[in-house]
Coordinates of C-alpha atoms in Angstrom, one line a residue:
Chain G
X156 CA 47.1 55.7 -76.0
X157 CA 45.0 58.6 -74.5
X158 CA 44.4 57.9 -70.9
X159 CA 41.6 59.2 -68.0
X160 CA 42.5 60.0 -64.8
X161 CA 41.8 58.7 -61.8
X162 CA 43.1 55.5 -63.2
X163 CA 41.9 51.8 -62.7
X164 CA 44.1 50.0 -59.8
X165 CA 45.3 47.1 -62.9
X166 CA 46.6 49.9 -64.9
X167 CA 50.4 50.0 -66.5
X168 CA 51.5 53.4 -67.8
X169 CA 54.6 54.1 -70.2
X170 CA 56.4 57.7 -71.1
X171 CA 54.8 59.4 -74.0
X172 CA 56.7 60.6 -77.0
X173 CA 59.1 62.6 -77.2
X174 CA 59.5 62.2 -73.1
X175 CA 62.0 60.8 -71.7
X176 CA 62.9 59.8 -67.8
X177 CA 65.7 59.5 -66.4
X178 CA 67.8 59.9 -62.9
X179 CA 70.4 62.6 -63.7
X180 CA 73.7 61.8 -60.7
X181 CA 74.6 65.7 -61.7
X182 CA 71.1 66.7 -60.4
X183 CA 70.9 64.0 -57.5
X184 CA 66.9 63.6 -59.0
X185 CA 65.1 62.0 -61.7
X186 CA 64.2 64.3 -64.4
X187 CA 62.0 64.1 -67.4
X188 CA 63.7 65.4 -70.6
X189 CA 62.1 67.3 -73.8
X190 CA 63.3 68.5 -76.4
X191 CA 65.0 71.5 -75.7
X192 CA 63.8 71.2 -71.9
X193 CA 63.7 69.3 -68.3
X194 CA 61.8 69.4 -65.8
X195 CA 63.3 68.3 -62.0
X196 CA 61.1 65.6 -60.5
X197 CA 60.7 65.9 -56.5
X198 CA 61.5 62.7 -55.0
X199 CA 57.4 61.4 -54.7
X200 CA 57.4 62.2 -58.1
X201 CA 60.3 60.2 -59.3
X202 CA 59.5 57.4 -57.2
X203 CA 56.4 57.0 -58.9
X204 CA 57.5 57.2 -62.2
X205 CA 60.6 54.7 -61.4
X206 CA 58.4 52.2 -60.2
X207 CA 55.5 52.5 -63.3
X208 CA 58.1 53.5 -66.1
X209 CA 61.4 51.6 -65.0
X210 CA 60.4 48.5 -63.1
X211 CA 56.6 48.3 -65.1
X212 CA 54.5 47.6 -62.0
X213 CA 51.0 48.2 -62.2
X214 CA 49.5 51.1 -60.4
X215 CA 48.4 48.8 -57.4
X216 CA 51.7 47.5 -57.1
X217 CA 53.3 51.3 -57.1
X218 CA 51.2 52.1 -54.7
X219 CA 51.5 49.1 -52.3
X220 CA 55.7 49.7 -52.4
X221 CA 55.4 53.1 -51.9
X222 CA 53.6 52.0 -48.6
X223 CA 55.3 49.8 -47.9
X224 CA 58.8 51.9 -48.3
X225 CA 57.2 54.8 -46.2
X226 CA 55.2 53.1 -43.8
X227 CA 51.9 54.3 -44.6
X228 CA 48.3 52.7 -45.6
X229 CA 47.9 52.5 -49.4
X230 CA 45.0 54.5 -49.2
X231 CA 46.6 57.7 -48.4
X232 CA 49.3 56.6 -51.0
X233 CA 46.8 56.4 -53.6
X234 CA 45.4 59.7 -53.9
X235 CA 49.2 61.2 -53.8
X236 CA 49.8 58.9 -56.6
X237 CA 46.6 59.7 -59.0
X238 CA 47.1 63.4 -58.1
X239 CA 50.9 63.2 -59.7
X240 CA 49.8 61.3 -62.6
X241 CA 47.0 64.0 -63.0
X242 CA 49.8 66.6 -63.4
X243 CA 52.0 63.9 -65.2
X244 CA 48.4 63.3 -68.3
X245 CA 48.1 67.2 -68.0
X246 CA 51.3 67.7 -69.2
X247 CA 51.1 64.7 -71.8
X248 CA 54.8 62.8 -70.1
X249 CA 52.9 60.0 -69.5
X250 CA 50.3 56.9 -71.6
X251 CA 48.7 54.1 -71.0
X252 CA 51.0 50.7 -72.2
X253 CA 49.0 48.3 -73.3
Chain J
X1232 CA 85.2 84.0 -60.1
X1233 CA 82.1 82.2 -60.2
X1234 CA 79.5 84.8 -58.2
X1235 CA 76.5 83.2 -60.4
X1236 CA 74.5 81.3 -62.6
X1237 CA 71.2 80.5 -63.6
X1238 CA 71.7 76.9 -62.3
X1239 CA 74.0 77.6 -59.8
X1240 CA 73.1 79.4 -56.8
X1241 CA 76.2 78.7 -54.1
X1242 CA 77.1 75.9 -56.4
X1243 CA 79.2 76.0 -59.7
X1244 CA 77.2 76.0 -62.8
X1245 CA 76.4 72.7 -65.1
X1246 CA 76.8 72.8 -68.6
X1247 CA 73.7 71.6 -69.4
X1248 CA 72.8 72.2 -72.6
X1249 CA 75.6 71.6 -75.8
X1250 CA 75.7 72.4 -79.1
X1251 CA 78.4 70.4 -81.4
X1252 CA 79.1 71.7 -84.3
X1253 CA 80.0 69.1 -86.1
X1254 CA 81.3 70.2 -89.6
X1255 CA 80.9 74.0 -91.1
X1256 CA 80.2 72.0 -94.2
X1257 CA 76.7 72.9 -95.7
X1258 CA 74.8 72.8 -98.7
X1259 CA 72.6 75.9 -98.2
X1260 CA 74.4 79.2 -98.0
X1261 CA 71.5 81.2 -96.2
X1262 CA 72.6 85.0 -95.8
X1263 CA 72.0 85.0 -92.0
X1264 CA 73.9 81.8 -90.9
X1265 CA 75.1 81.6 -87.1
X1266 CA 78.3 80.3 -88.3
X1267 CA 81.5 82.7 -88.3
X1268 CA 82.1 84.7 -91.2
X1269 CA 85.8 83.1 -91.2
X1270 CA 84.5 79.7 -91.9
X1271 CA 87.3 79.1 -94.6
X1272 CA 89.7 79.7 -92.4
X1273 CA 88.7 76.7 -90.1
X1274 CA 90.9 73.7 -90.4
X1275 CA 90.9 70.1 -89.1
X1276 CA 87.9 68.9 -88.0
X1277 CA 87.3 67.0 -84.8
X1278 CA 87.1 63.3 -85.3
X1279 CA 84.4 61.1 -84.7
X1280 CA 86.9 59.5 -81.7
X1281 CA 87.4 63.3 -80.8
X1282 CA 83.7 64.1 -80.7
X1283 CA 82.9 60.9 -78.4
X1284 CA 85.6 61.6 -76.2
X1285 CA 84.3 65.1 -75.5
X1286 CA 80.6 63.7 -75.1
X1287 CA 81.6 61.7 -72.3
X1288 CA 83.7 64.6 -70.6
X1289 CA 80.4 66.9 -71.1
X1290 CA 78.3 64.2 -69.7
X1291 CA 80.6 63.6 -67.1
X1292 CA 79.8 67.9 -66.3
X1293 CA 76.2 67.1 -66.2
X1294 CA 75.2 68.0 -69.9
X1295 CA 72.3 65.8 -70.8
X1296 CA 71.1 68.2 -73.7
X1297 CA 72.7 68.1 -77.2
X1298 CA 71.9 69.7 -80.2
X1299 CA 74.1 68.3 -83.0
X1300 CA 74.0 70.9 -86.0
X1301 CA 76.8 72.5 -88.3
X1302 CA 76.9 73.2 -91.3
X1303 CA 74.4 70.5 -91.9
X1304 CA 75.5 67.6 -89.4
X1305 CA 74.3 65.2 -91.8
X1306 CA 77.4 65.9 -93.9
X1307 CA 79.7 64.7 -90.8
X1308 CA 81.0 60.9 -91.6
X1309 CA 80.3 59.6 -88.7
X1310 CA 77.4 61.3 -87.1
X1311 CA 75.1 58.2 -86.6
X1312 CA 77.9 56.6 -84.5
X1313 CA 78.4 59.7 -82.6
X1314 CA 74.7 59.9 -81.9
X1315 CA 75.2 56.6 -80.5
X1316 CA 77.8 57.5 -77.9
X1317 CA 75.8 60.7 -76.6
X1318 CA 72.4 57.8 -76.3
X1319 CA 74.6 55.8 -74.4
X1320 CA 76.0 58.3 -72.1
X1321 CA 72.5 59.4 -71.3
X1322 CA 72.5 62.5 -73.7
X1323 CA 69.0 64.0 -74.7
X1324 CA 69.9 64.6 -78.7
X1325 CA 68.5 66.2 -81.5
X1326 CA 69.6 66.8 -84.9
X1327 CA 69.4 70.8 -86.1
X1328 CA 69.3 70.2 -89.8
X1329 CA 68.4 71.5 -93.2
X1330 CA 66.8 68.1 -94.4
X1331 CA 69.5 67.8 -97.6
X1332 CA 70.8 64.8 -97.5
X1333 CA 68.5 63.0 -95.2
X1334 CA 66.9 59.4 -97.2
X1335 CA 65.5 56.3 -95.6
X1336 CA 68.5 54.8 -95.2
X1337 CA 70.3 57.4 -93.0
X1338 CA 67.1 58.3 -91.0
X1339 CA 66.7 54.4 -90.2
X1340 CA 70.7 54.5 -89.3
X1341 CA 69.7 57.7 -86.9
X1342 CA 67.1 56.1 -85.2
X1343 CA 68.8 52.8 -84.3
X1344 CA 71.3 55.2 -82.8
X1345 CA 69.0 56.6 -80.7
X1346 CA 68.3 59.9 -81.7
X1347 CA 65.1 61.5 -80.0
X1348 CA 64.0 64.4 -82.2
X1349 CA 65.0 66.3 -85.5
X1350 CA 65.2 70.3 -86.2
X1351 CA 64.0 71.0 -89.3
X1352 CA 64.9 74.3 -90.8
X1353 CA 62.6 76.1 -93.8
X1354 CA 62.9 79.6 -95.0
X1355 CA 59.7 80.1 -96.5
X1356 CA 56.3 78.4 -97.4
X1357 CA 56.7 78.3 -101.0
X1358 CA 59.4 76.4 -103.3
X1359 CA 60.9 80.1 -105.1
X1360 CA 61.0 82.1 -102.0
X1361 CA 62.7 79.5 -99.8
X1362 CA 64.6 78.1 -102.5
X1363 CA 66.2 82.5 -102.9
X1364 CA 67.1 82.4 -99.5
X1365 CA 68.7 78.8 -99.1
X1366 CA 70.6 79.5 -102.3
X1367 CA 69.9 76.4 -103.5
X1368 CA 66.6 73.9 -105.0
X1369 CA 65.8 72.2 -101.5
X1370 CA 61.9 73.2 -100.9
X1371 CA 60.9 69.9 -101.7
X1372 CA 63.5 68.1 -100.3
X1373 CA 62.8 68.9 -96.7
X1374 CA 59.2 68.4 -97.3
X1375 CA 60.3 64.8 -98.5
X1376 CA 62.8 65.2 -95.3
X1377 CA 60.2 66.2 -93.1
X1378 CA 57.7 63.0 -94.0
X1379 CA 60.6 61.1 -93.3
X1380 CA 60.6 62.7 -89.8
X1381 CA 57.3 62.0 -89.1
X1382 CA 56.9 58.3 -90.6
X1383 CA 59.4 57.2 -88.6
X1384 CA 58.7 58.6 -84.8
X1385 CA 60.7 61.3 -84.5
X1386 CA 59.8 64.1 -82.5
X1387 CA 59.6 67.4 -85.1
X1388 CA 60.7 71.0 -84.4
X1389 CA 60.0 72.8 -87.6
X1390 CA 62.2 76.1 -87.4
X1391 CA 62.0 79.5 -89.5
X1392 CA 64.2 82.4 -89.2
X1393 CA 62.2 85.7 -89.5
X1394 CA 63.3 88.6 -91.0
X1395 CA 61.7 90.8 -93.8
X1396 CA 61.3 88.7 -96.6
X1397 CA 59.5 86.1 -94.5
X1398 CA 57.7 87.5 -92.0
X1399 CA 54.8 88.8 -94.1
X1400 CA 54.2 85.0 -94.6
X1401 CA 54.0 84.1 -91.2
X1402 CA 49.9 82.5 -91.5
X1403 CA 51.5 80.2 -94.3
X1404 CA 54.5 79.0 -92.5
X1405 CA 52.1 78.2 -89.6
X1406 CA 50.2 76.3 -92.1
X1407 CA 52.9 74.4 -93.5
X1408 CA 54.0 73.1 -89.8
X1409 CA 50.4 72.1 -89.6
X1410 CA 50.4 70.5 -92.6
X1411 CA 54.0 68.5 -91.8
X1412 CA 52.6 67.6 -88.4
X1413 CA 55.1 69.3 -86.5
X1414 CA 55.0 68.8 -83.0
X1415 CA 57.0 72.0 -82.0
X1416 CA 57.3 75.6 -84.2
X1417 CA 59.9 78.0 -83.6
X1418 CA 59.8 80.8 -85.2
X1419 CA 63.4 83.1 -84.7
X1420 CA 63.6 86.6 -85.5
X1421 CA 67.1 86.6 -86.9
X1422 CA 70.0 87.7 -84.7
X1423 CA 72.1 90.1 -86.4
X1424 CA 75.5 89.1 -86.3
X1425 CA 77.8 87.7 -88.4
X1426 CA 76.4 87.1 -91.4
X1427 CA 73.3 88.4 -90.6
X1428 CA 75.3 91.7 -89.7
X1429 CA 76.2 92.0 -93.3
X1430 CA 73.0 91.7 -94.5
X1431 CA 71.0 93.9 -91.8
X1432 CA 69.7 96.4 -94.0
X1433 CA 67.9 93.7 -96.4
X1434 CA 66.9 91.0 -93.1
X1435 CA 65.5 93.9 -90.6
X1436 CA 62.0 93.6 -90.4
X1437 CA 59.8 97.1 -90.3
X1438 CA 58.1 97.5 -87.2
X1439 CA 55.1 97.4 -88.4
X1440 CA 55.6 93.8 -89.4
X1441 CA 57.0 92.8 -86.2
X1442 CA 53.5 93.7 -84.7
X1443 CA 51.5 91.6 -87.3
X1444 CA 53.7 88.9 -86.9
X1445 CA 53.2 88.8 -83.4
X1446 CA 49.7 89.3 -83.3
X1447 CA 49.4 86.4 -86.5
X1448 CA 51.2 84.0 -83.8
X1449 CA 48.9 84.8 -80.9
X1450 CA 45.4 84.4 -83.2
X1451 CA 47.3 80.9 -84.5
X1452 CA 48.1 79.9 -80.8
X1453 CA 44.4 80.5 -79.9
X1454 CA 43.3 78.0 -82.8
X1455 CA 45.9 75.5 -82.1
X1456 CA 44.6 74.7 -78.5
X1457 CA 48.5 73.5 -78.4
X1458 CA 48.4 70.8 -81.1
X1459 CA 51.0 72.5 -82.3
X1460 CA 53.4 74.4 -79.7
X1461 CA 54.7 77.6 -80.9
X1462 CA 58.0 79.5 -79.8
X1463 CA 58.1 82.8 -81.0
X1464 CA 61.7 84.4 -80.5
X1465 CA 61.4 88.1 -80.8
X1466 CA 63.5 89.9 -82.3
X1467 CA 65.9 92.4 -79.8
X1468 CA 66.6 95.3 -81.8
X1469 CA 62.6 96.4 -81.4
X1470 CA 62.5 95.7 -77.6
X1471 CA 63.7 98.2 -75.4
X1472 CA 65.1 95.4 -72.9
X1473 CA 68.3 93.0 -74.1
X1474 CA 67.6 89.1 -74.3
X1475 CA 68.8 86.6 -71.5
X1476 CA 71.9 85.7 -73.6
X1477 CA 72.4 82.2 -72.5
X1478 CA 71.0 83.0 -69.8
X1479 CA 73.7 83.8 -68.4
X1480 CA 77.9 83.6 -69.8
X1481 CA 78.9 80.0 -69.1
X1482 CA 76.0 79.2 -66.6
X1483 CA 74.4 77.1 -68.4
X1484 CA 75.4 75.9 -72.2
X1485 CA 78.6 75.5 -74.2
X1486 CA 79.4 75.4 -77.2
X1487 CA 82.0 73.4 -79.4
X1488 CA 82.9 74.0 -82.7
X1489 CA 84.0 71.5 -85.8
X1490 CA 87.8 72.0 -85.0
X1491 CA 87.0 71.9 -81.2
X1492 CA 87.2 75.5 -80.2
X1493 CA 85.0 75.9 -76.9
X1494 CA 83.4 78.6 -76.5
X1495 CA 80.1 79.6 -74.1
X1496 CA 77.7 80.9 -77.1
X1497 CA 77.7 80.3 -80.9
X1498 CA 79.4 84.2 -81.6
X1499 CA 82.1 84.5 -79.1
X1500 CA 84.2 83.4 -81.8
X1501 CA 85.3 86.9 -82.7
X1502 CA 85.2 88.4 -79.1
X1503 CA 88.9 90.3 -78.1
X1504 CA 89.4 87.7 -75.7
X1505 CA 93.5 86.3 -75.7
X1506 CA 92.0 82.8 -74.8
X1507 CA 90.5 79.9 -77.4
X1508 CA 90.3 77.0 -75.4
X1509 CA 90.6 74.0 -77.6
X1510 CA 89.4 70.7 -76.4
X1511 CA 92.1 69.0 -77.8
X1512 CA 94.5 70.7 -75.2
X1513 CA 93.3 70.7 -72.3
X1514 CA 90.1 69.1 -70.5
X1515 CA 86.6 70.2 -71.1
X1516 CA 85.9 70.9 -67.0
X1517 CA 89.2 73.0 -66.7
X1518 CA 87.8 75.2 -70.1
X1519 CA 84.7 75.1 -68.6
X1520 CA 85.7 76.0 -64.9
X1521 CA 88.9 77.8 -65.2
X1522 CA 89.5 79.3 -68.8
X1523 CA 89.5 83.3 -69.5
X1524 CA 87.0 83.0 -72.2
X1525 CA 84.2 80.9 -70.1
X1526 CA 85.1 83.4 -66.5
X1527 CA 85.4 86.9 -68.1
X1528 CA 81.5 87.7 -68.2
X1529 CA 80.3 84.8 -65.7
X1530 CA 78.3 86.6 -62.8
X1531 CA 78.1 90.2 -62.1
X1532 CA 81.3 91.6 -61.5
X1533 CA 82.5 92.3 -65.1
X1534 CA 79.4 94.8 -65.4
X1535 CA 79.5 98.1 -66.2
X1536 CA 76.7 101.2 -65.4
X1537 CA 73.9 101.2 -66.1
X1538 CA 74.1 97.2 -65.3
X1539 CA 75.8 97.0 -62.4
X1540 CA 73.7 98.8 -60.2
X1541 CA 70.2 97.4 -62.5
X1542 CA 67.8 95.7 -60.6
X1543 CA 67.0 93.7 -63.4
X1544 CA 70.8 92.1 -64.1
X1545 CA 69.6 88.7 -62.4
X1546 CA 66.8 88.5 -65.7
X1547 CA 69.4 89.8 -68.7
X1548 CA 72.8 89.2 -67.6
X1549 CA 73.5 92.6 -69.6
X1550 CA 72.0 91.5 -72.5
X1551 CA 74.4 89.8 -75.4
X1552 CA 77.8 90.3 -74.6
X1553 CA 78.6 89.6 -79.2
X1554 CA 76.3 92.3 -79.4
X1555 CA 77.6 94.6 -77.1
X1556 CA 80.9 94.2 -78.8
X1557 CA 79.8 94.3 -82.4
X1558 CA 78.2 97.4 -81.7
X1559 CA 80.3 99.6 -79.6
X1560 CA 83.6 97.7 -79.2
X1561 CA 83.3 96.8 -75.9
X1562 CA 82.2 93.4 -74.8
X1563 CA 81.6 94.1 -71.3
X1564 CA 79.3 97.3 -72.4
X1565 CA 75.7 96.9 -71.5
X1566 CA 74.1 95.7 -74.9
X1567 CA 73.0 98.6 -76.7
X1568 CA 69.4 97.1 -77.4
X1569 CA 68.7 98.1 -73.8
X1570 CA 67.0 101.3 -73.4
X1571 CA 68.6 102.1 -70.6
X1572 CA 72.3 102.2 -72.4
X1573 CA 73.5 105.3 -73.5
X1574 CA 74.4 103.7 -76.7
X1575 CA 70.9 102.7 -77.6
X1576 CA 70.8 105.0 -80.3
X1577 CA 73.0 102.8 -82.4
X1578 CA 70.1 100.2 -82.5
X1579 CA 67.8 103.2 -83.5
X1580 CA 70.1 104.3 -86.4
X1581 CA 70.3 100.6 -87.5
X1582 CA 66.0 100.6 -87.8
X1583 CA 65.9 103.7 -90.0
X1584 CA 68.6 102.3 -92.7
X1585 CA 66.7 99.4 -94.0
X1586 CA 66.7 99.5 -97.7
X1587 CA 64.7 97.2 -99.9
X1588 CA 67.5 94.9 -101.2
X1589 CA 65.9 92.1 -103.4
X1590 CA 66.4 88.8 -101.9
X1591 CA 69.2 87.5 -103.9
X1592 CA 71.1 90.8 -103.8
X1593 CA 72.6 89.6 -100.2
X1594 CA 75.4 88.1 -99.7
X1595 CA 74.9 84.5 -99.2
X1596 CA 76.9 82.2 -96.8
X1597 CA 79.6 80.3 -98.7
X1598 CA 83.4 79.5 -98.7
X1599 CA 84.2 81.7 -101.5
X1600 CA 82.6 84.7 -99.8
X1601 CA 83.8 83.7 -96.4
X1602 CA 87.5 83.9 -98.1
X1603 CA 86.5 87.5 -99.2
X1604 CA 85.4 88.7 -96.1
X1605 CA 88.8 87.8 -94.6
X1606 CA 90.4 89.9 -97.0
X1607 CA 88.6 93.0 -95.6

């Protein structure tokens, strides 16, 4: 399902077709795999998707372990987050799960 | 030695991206396949045991792409359980196919084994020109094949060779991938070798209608607003630069054939090289670390002049090192597509001798013929 971006705090995203994510050990990083290509997540970045995509927490919750992980107020969290999933919509890796 | 790779920097390469070649087995005989000519001379075929065993020592590398083609993979007993293993291990697969052969059933079997997307090869976008160059009925089938596809989830990468008797059509065959609901078009200007080096005179395209074709792609890219995404591979022998081969000789990919050769690109099958590592000999790190055929081009220091004092080896590796040695004899030559190699005017001979063969005056892929061409 199409999604807008910023998205609401209750939202649950889910990797689009034909995307896949992964952690690759040979890489030491997550990656997301196309066909015929990968792209090398930096570690926010993987975080982020690990936490919607692997363990299905809500963006609220994604953002409230990330906080809590890195010591920081959700608030500045958030924006980092919404600006990745920006990116993540733009290049159509990411949907929302119903 | 290992001095560089695209992935590499201080670090050895990965082999990142595999091809298995599951069985030379096909039931098209298209006039410019990427197989060897000496396909009748190949003998014993991997098993399906063999082929898991060497997924899991390529995933073990770091190899988390895999195309499974052939021959038409389809044709491999086996190939669903095979696709299984590689989803296990973590492999990204797809299946580079013709379409023959592919019903409910087996698609059904291919998607419980976890395959992600499907290749789907036409030649043309009409039943009696594609149905010439397959050398065999088979339009309809892939369009059958490619509905399939599509009805049940799979990512689709519809994929055209180019060459003269197909290029002129190029609006059509964008239509067509439309029409299929593609999600990915490549469209590859053939690579003359092998086969394709038989037929040269018949497959080059003029230049005239590399520049339409290329100027058809852009105006459809423009409409598309990347609906569809379109790879256009251009063809080398009207540039004046060589292509990345593999970017880069055993940097990055590997290849392995149906009776478990090894090799780092689809041609180095007929390379002067005393060396064929075999997977069923030794381990598929030590071919891909330590063997002759996987070092002797790997970095820079094989070059010769002009490349080994160009500024732009890090982008072309040289160009195609098949190429080079199809061409001139030499492997290690700078390919002679470059304009800066004093044997570019091979490639310029080769553009003024295209003759108007009809298409099914070629010679068309097929064990018969391949038992003739070893003759010669």
């Amino acid at each position: 399902m199409e999604l807008n971006v910023p998205l609401p705090h209750d939202a649950f995203i889910q990797m689009a077709r034909p995307f896949r994510f992964q952690w690759e050990p040979a890489q030491d990083c997550f990656v997301i795999l196309y066909p015929e290509g990968m792209v090398k997540l930096n570690q926010a970045a993987g975080l982020i998707l690990n936490l919607c995509c692997k363990h299905n927490q809500s963006l609220a919750q994604t953002v409230e372990s990330l906080a809590q992980d890195f010591g920081q107020e959700p608030q500045s969290i958030q924006d980092d987050v919404q600006e990745f999933l920006r990116i993540a919509h733009d290049n159509r890796w990411i949907e929302l799960r119903q | 030695m290992i001095t560089d790779g695209l992935n590499s920097g201080s670090k050895p390469p990965i082999p990142l991206w595999m091809l298995a070649e599951l069985t030379y087995k096909c039931p098209l005989q298209c006039p410019y396949c990427s197989n060897p000519l000496a396909i009748a001379q190949s003998r014993g075929e991997l098993s399906v045991d063999e082929w898991c065993d060497t997924l899991s020592q390529a995933r073990a590398l770091g190899a988390v792409q895999l195309g499974l083609s052939g021959g038409e993979p389809l044709l491999k007993g086996g190939v669903s359980q095979i696709i299984k293993h590689a989803t296990d291990l973590g492999f990204y697969t797809n299946l580079i196919t013709s379409g023959v052969g592919l019903t409910e059933k087996s698609i059904v079997a291919l998607k419980s084994a976890g395959l992600e997307h499907i290749q789907l090869s036409v030649q043309a976008p009409e039943e009696v020109l594609n149905d010439q160059i397959a050398g065999r009925k088979c339009f309809r089938e892939k369009l059958e094949a490619a509905a399939l596809i599509k009805k049940h989830g799979f990512a689709m990468v519809m994929n055209v060779v180019l060459h003269r008797h197909n290029i002129g059509r190029l609006g059509e065959l964008i239509e067509l991938a439309v029409h299929l609901k593609a999600d990915y078009l490549e469209l590859a200007n053939v690579q003359f070798d092998g086969w394709a080096y038989l037929n040269r005179k018949s497959l080059l395209p003029t230049r005239d209608q590399i520049d339409q074709a290329l100027a058809t792609t852009r105006e459809y890219e423009k409409r598309m607003q990347g609906r569809l995404k379109i790879f256009y591979v251009l063809p080398d022998y009207y540039s004046d630069r060589p292509k990345a081969c593999c970017n880069g000789w055993g940097s990055l990919s590997l290849v392995v054939s149906p009776s478990g050769f090894v090799m780092p690109c689809l041609g180095a099958h007929k390379l002067p090289i005393d060396d064929r590592p075999n997977i069923r000999d030794q381990s598929l790190g030590t071919i891909w670390r330590d063997s002759k055929l996987f070092n002797s081009f790997r970095g820079y220091d094989w070059m010769q002049e002009p490349c080994r004092s160009c500024p732009e080896k890090t982008k072309d590796f040289g160009g195609c090192r098949c190429q080079a040695f199809l061409l001139t004899g030499d492997a290690s030559q700078t390919d002679p597509v470059c304009a800066l190699s004093p044997k570019r005017s091979l490639v310029d001979t080769m553009l003024m001798e295209h003759e108007d063969v009809a298409v099914n005056q070629m010679v068309y892929r097929s064990l018969a013929e391949s038992v003739r061409q070893c003759d010669r």
